[in-house]
Coordinates of C-alpha atoms in Angstrom, one line a residue:
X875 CA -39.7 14.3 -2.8
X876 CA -40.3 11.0 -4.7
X877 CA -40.5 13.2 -8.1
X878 CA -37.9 15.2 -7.2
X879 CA -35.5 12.5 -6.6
X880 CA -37.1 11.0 -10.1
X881 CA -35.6 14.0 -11.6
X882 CA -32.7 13.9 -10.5
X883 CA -32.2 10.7 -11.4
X884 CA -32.9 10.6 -15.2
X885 CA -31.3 14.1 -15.5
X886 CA -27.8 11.8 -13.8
X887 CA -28.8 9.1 -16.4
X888 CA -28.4 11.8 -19.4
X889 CA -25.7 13.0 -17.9
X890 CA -23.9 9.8 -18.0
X891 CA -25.0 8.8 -21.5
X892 CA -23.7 11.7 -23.2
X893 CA -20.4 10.6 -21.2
X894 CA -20.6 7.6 -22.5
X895 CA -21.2 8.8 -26.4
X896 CA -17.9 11.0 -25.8
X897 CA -15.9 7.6 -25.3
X898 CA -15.3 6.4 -29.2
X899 CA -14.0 9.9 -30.1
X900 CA -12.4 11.2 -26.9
X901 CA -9.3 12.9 -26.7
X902 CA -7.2 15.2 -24.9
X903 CA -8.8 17.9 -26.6
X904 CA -12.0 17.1 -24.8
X905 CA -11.2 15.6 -22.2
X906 CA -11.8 18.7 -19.8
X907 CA -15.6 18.5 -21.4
X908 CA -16.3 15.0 -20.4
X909 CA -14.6 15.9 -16.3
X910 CA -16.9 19.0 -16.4
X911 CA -19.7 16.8 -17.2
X912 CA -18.7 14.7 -14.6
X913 CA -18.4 17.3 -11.9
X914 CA -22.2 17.3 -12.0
X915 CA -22.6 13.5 -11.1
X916 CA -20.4 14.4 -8.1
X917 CA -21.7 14.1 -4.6
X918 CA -18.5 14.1 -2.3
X919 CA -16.6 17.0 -1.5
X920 CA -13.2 14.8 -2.4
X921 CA -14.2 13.8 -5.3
X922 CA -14.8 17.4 -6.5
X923 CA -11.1 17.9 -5.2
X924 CA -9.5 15.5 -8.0
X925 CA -11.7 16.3 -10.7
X926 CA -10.1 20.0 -10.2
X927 CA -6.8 18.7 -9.9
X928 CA -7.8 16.4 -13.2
X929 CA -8.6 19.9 -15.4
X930 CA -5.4 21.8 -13.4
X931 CA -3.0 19.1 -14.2
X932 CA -4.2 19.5 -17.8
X933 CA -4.0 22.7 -18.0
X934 CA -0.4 23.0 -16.5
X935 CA 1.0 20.0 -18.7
X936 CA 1.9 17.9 -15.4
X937 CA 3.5 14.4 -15.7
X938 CA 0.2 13.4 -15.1
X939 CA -1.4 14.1 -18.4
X940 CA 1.1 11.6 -20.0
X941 CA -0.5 9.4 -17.9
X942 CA -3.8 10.7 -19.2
X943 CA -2.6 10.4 -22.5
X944 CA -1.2 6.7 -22.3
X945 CA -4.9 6.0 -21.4
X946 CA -6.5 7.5 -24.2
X947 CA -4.0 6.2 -26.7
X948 CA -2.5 3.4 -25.6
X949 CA -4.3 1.4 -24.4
X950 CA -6.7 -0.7 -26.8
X951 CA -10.1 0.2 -27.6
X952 CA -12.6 -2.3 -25.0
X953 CA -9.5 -1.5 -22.1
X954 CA -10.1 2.6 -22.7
X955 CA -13.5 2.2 -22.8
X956 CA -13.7 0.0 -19.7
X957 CA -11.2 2.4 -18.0
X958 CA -13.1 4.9 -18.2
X959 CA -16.5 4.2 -17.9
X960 CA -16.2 1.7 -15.0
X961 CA -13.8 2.8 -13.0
X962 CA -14.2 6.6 -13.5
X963 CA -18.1 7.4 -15.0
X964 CA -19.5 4.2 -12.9
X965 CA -17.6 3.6 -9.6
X966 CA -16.0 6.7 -9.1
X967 CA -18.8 9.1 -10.2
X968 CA -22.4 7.7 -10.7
X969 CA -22.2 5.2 -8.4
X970 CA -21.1 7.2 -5.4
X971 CA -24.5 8.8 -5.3
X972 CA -26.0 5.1 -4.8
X973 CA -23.5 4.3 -2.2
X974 CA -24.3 7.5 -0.2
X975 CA -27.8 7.0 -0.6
X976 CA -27.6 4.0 1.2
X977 CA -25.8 5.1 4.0
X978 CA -29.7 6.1 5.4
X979 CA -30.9 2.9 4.8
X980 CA -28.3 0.4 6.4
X981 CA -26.5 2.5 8.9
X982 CA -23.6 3.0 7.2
X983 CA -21.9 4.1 3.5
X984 CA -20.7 1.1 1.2
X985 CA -17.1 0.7 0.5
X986 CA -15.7 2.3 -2.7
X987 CA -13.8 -1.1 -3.4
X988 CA -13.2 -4.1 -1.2
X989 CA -10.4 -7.2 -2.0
X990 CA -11.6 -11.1 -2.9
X991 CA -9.1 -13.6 -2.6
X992 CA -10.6 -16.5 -4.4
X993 CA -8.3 -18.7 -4.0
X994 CA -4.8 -19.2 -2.0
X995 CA -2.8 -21.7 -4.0
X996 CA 0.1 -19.8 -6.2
X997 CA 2.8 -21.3 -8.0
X998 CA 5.8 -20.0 -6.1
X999 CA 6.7 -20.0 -2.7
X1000 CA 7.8 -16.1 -1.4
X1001 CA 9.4 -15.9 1.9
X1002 CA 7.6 -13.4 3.9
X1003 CA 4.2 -13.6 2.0
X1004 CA 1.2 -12.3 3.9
X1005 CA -0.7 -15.0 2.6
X1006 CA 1.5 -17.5 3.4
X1007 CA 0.0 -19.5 6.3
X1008 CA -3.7 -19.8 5.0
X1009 CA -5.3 -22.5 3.8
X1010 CA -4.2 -23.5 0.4
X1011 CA -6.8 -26.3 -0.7
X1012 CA -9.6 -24.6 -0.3
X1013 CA -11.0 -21.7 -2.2
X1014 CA -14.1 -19.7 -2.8
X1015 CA -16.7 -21.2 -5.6
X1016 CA -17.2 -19.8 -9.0
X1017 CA -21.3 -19.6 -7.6
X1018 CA -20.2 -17.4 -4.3
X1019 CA -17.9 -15.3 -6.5
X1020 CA -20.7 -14.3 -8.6
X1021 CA -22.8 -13.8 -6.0
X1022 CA -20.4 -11.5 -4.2
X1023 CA -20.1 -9.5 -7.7
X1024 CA -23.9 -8.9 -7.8
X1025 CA -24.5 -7.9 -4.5
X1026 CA -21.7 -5.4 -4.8
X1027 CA -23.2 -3.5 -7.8
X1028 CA -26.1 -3.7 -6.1
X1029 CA -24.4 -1.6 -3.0
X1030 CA -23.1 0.8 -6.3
X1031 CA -19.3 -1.1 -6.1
X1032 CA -18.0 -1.2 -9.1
X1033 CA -14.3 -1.6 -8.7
X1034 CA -12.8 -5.4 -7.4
X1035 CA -9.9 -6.2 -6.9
X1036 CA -8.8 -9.8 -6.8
X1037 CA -5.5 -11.3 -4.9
X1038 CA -4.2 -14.9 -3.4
X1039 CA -2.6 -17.1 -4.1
X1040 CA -2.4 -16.6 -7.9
X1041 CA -5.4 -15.4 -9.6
X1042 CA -4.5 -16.8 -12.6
X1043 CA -4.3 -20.4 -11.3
X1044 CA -8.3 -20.5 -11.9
X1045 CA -9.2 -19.9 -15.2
X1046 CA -12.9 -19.9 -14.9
X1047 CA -12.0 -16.3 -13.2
X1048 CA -11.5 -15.1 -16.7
X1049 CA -15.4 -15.8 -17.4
X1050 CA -16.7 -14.2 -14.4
X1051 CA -14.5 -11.3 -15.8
X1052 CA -16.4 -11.7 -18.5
X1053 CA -20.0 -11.8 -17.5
X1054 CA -19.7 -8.7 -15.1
X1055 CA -18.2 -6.3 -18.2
X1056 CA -19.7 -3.3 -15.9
X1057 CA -17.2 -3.8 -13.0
X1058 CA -13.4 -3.0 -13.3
X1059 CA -11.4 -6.3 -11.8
X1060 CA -7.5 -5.1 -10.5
X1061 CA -5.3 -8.5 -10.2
X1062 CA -2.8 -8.8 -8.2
X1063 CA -0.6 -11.2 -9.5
X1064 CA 3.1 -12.8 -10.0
X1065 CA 2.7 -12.7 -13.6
X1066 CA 4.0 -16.3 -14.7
X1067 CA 0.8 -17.7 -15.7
X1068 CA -0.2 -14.8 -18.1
X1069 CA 0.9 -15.5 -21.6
X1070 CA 0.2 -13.7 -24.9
X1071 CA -3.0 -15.6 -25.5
X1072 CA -4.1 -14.8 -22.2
X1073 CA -2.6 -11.0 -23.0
X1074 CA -5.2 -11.1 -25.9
X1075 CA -7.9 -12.0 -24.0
X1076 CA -7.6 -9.0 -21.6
X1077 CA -7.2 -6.7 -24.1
X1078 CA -10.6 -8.0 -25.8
X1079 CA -12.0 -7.8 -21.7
X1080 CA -10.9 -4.1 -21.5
X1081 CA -11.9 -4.8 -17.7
X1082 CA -9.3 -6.5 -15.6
X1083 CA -6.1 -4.9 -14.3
X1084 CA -2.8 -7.2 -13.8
X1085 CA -0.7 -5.7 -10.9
X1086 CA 2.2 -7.5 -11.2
X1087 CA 4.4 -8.5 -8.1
X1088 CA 7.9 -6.9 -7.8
X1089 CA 10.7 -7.1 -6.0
X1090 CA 13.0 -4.5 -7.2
X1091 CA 15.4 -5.1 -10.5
X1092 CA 16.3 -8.7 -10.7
X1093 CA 18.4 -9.3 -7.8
X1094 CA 15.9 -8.3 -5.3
X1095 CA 13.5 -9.8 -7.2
X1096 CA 14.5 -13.4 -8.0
X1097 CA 16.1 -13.6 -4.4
X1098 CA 12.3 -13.4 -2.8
X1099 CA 10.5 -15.3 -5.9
X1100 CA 12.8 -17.6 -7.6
X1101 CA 15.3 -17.1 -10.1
X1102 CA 13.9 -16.1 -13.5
X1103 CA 11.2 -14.8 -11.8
X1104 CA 12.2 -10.9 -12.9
X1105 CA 12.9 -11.9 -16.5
X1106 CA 9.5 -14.0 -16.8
X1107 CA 7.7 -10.7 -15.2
X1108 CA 9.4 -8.4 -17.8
X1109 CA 8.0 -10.3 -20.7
X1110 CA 4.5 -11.0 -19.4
X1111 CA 4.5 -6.8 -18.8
X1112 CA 5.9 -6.5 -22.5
X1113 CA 2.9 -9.1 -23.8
X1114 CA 0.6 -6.9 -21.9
X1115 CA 1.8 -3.5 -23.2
X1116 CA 1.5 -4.5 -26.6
X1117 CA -2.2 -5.6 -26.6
X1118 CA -2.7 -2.4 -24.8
X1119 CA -3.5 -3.9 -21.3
X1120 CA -3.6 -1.5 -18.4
X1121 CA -1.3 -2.8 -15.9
X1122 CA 0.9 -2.3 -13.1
X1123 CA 3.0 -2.6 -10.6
X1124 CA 3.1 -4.4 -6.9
X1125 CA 5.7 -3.6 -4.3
X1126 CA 6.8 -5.2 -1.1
X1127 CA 8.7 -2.5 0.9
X1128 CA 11.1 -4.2 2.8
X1129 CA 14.6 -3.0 4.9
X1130 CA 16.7 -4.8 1.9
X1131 CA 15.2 -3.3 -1.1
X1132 CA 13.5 0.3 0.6
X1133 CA 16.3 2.4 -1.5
X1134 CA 15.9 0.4 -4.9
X1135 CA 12.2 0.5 -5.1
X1136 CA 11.8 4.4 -4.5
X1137 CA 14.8 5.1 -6.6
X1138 CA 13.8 7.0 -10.4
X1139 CA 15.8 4.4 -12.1
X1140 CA 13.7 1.8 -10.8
X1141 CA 10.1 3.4 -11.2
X1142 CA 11.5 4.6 -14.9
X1143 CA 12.1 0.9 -15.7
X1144 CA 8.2 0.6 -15.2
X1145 CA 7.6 3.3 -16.7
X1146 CA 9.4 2.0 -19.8
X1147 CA 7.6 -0.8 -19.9
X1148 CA 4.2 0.4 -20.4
X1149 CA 3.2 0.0 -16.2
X1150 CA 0.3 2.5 -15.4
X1151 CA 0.8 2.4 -11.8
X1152 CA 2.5 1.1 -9.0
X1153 CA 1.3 -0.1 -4.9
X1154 CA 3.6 0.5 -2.4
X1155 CA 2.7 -2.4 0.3
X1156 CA 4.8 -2.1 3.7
X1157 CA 6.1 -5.6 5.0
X1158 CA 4.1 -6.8 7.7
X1159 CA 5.1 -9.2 10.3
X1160 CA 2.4 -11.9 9.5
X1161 CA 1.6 -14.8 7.3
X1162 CA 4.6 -17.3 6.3
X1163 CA 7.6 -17.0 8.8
X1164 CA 6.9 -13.1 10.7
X1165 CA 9.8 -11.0 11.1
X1166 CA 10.1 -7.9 12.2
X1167 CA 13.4 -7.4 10.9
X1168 CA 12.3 -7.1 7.7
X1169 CA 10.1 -4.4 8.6
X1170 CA 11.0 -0.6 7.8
X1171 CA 12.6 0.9 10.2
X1172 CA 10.8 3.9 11.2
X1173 CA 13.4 6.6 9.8
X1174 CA 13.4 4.5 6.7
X1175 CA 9.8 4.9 6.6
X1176 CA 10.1 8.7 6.3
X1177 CA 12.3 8.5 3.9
X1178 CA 10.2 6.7 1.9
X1179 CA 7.2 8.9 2.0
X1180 CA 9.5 11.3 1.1
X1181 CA 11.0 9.8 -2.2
X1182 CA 7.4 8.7 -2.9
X1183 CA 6.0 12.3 -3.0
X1184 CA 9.0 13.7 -5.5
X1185 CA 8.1 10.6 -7.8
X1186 CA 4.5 11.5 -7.7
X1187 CA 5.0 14.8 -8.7
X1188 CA 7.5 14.1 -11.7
X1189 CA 6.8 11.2 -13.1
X1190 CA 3.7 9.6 -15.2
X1191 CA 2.2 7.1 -13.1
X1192 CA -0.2 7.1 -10.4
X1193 CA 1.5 6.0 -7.5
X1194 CA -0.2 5.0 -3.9
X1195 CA 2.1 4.0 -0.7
X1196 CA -1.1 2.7 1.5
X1197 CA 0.6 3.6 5.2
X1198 CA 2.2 7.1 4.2
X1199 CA -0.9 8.5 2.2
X1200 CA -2.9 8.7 4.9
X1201 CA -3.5 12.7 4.8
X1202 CA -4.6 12.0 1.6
X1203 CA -7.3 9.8 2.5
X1204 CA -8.2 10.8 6.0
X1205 CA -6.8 7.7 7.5
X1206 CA -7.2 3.5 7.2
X1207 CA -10.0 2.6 4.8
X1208 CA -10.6 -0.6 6.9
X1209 CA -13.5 -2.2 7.8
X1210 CA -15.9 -1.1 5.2
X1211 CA -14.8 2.3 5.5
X1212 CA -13.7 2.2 2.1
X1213 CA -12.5 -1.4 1.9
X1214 CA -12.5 -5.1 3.1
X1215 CA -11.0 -8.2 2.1
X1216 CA -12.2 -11.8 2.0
X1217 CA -10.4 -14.7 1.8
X1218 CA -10.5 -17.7 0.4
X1219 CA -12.0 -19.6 3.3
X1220 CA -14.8 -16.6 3.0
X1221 CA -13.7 -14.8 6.0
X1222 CA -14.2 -11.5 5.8
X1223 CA -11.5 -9.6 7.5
X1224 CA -10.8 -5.8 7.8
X1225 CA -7.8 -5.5 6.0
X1226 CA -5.7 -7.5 3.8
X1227 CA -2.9 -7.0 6.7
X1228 CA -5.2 -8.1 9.8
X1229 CA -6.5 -11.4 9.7
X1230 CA -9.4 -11.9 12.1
X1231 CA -13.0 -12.2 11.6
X1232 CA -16.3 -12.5 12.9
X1233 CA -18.3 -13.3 9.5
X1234 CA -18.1 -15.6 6.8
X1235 CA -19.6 -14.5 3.1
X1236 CA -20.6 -18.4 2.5
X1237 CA -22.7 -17.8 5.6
X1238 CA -24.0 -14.0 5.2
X1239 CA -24.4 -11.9 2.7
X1240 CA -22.3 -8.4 1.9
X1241 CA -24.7 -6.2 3.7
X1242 CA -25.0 -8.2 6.6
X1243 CA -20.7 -8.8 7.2
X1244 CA -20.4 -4.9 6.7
X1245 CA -22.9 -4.2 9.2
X1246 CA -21.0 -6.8 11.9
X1247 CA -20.1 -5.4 15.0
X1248 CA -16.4 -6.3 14.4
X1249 CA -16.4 -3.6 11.4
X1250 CA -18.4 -1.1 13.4
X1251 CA -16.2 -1.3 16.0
X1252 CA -13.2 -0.5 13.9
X1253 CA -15.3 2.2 11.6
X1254 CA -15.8 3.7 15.0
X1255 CA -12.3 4.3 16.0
X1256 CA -10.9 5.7 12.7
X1257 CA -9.2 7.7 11.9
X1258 CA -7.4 5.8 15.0
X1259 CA -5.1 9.1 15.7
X1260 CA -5.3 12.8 14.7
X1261 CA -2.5 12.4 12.7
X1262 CA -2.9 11.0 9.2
X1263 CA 0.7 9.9 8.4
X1264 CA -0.1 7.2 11.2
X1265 CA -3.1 5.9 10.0
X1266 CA -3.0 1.9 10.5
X1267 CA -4.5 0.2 13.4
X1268 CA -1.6 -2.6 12.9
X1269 CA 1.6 -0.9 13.1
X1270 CA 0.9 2.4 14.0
X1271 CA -1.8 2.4 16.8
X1272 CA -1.6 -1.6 17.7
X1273 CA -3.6 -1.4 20.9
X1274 CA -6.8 -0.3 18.9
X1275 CA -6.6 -4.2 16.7
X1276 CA -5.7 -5.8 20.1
X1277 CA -8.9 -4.2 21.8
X1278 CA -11.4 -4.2 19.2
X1279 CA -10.5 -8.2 18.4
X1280 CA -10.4 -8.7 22.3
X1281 CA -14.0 -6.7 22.5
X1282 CA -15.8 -8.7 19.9
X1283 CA -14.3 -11.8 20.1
X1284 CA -12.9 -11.9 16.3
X1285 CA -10.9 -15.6 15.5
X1286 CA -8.1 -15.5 13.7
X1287 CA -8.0 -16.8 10.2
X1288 CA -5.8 -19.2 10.0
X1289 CA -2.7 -20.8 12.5
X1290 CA -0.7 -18.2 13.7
X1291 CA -2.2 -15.4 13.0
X1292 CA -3.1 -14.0 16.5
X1293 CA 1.3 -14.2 16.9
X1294 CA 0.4 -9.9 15.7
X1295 CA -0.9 -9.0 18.9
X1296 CA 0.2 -11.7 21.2
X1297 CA 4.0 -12.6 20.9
X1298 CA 4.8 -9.4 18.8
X1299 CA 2.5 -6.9 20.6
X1300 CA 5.5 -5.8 22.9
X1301 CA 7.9 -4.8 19.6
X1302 CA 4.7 -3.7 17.8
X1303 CA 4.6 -0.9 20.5
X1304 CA 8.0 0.0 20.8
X1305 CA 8.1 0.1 16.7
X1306 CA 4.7 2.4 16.7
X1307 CA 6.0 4.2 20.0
X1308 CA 9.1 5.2 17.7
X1309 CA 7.9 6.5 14.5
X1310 CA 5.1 8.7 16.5
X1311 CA 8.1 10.6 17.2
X1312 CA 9.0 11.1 13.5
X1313 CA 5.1 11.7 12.3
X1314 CA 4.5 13.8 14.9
X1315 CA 7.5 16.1 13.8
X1316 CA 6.9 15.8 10.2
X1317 CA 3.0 16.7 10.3
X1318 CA 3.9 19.8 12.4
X1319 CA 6.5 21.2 9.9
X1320 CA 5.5 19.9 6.7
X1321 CA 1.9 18.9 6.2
X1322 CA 0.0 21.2 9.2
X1323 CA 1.7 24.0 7.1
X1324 CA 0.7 23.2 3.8
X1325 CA -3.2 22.6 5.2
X1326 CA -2.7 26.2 6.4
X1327 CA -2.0 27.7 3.3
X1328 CA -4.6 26.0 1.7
X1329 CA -7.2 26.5 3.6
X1330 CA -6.1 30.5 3.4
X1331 CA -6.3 30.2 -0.3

C-alpha cells in the first residue's frame, strides 16, 4: 500500500508541474487542457461537477468565460499566476487529496477555507456592523498569525481569508502576505486605506484579494459608512483595476437597500469597474446595536435568491449569497465543515455570524479547536434541515445554536453577544417559523424538480 500510495503521489506531483509550466503561456485556447489535467488531481465528486461546468461554460460561450478571460488577461502577471495556482491547482485541486486524507487520521476532514480576523480596530464606525461590539484594543500577533498560516498548509488549506476591523490598519499583514506566497489571502475590507502604492504592491503579491465593503450606489452607501465613503471606494477599485488586482465586492443585505444591490444596474457598476466577484452577506441581528428590523423580511429573502440566480446566469462575475446557496453546497459550512472564523481575541467561533466559543488558537493549536466538542457538536447536526435553501443554524433553524451552546457550554465572545438566543430567540423563531413556509414551497416546485431532471439525465 505504502508504494502504491508513493505512486500515486509523484504521478499527482507531475501532474501538477506540467500545470504549473502551462501558466506563463496559458490561454483560452488551452485552458480546457490544463481543467482536463486537473480533473485527474480530483478526489471529490463536487469538484468533478465544476470542472465540467468549467469546460461546458467554455464551450457554450457563457458569461462566465469573460470572467475566465478577465483572469487570464487582465489581471497582472504574479496575480494570474497566484490565481490560479493557489487557489485553483493548490487549494481547490492538489490539496483536497491531503485534506481527505486526513479525515482517517483526526476524525474529521479539514476545512477548505476558514476566516482570521487579526485585528478589530477599523477606521469608520458602520451602524449595524457584526463586529461591532468586540474588543477593539486587542488583536492577534504577527507570531500567532504565522503560526495559524503554517499549520493550515500543513492540514492542505490554502485559501485565507482575512476580515475585522480593517485589515489594512496593520501593515506588517502585507509581509506575512508575503512570506506565505503559496496561500491565496481574500481581504475583506472598506477600501480607504488602500492607495496606489499599496495597489502596486498587490499586484507585485499576485496573492491577496481586496473585497471591498459596499453599500449600494452612494446614497446607501455613505449613509451606513460616512459620507465620501462610495467615492473613496470607487477610486481605490479603479487603483486596483489598473495594476491588475483581483478584487471584489462585499454586500450587506439589508430591508433598505435589498432592491438596489440585486438590481443589474448596480452589479454592472461593478462590473465596470474591474470587480471579479461579489458576497452577498444577510444582516444579522448581532454585534453594534441588533435590530431585527433591518433584517430581510422573509418574502424579501426569496426575492433575492431569485434576482441572484438571473445575475449569476447573465452576467461575468462569480457571485455567492451565503444563506440562499445552500443547495449548492449542501448546507452551512460551519464549524470546520468547510469553514471557521477566529477573532481577534483568538476565539475560535463557528461562523463569522455566531459568536461563541469553547477554544482559543493562543491556547490550542488548529487541529486541536477543530476537533472541540463545540464544532463536533455542530458538524453533527448539519445539514440542520432537509432543505438546503434553509441552511443556517442562526436564522433559519435557531434552536439548533441555542442547544448545541447550551450542551457544551460555549461563552460568548464578547458583551452582548448571547442577546441572539436570549432576548431575540422568541422573534428569531417566529422570523425562521415564517420563511419555512416560503422554502418549503419553493424547494418543492422549483429546485426538487430541477434535482429530478438531473438525476434522469
Amino acid at each position: 500500500m505504502s508504494i502504491l500510495r508513493g505512486v500515486k503521489g509523484y504521478s499527482r506531483k507531475l501532474i501538477v508541474r506540467k500545470m504549473v509550466q502551462m501558466l506563463p503561456k496559458l490561454s483560452m485556447k488551452n485552458m480546457s487542457k490544463i481543467i482536463d489535467l486537473g480533473e485527474s488531481l480530483i478526489t471529490r465528486d463536487d469538484h468533478k461537477a465544476i470542472a465540467e461546468s468549467l469546460k461546458n461554460y467554455i464551450e457554450e460561450g457563457h458569461p462566465a468565460v469573460k470572467l475566465i478571460e478577465k483572469v487570464l488577461y487582465k489581471l497582472s502577471p504574479e496575480c494570474r499566476y497566484r490565481t490560479i495556482y493557489n487557489l485553483f491547482i493548490l487549494a481547490l485541486l492538489d490539496k483536497t487529496s491531503v485534506r481527505e486524507s486526513l479525515k482517517k487520521e483526526l476524525g474529521f476532514r479539514p476545512p477548505f477555507f476558514f476566516v482570521i480576523s487579526p485585528t478589530m480596530r477599523c477606521n469608520l464606525k458602520c451602524y449595524g456592523c457584526y463586529a461591532g461590539e468586540y474588543e477593539q484594543a486587542s488583536g492577534l500577533s504577527h507570531e500567532v498569525l504565522d503560526r495559524i498560516i503554517r499549520e493550515a498548509q500543513e492540514l492542505g488549506i490554502h485559501f485565507i481569508t482575512f476580515s475585522g476591523g480593517e485589515p489594512f490598519i496593520r501593515a506588517d499583514l502585507l509581509d506575512l502576505y508575503e512570506k506565505h506566497r503559496d496561500v491565496i489571502f481574500q481581504v475583506y475590507t472598506n477600501g480607504t486605506l488602500i492607495d496606489e502604492k499599496i495597489a502596486k504592491r498587490l499586484a507585485r503579491l499576485g496573492n491577496v484579494a481586496p473585497m471591498i465593503s459596499m453599500e449600494g450606489f452612494e446614497r446607501e452607501t455613505d449613509e451606513r459608512r460616512g459620507k465620501g465613503h462610495f467615492e473613496k471606494a470607487m477610486r481605490t477599485m479603479d487603483y486596483l483595476r489598473q495594476e491588475g488586482v483581483l478584487f471584489g465586492s462585499s454586500v450587506t443585505q439589508t430591508r433598505e437597500n435589498i432592491y438596489t444591490i440585486s438590481s443589474d444596474e448596480f452589479v454592472d457598476m461593478l462590473v465596470e469597474k474591474g470587480a471579479f466577484l461579489i458576497w452577498y452577506f444577510q444582516y444579522i441581528p448581532i454585534g453594534r446595536k441588533p435590530d431585527m428590523s433591518m433584517m430581510l423580511t422573509p418574502q424579501q429573502r426569496d426575492i433575492v435568491r431569485r434576482r441572484l440566480r438571473k445575475i449569476r446566469a447573465t452576467k461575468p462575475l462569480f457571485i455567492c449569497d451565503f444563506w440562499n446557496d445552500g443547495s449548492y453546497i449542501d448546507g452551512c459550512l460551519a464549524a470546520g465543515r468547510e469553514y471557521f472564523h477566529i477573532n481577534a481575541n483568538g476565539d475560535v467561533e463557528p461562523c463569522v455570524f455566531a459568536h461563541f466559543a469553547v477554544d482559543n488558537i493562543n491556547e490550542k493549536s488548529l487541529k486541536e479547536v477543530l476537533a472541540s466538542e463545540f464544532f463536533r457538536e455542530i458538524r453533527s447536526r448539519q445539514p440542520f434541515s432537509e432543505n438546503p435553501l434553509m441552511p443556517c443554524m442562526i436564522i433559519d433553524n435557531p434552536h439548533d445554536l441555542r442547544e448545541v451552546v447550551r450542551k457544551c457550554h460555549a461563552y460568548p465572545t464578547h458583551a452582548g453577544a448571547e442577546t441572539l438566543i436570549t432576548d431575540l430567540a422568541r422573534e428569531m423563531d417566529k422570523y425562521a417559523m415564517q420563511y419555512h413556509r416560503i422554502a418549503d414551497r419553493t424547494w418543492r416546485n422549483e429546485y426538487a424538480g430541477e434535482c429530478k431532471k438531473a438525476i434522469a439525465s
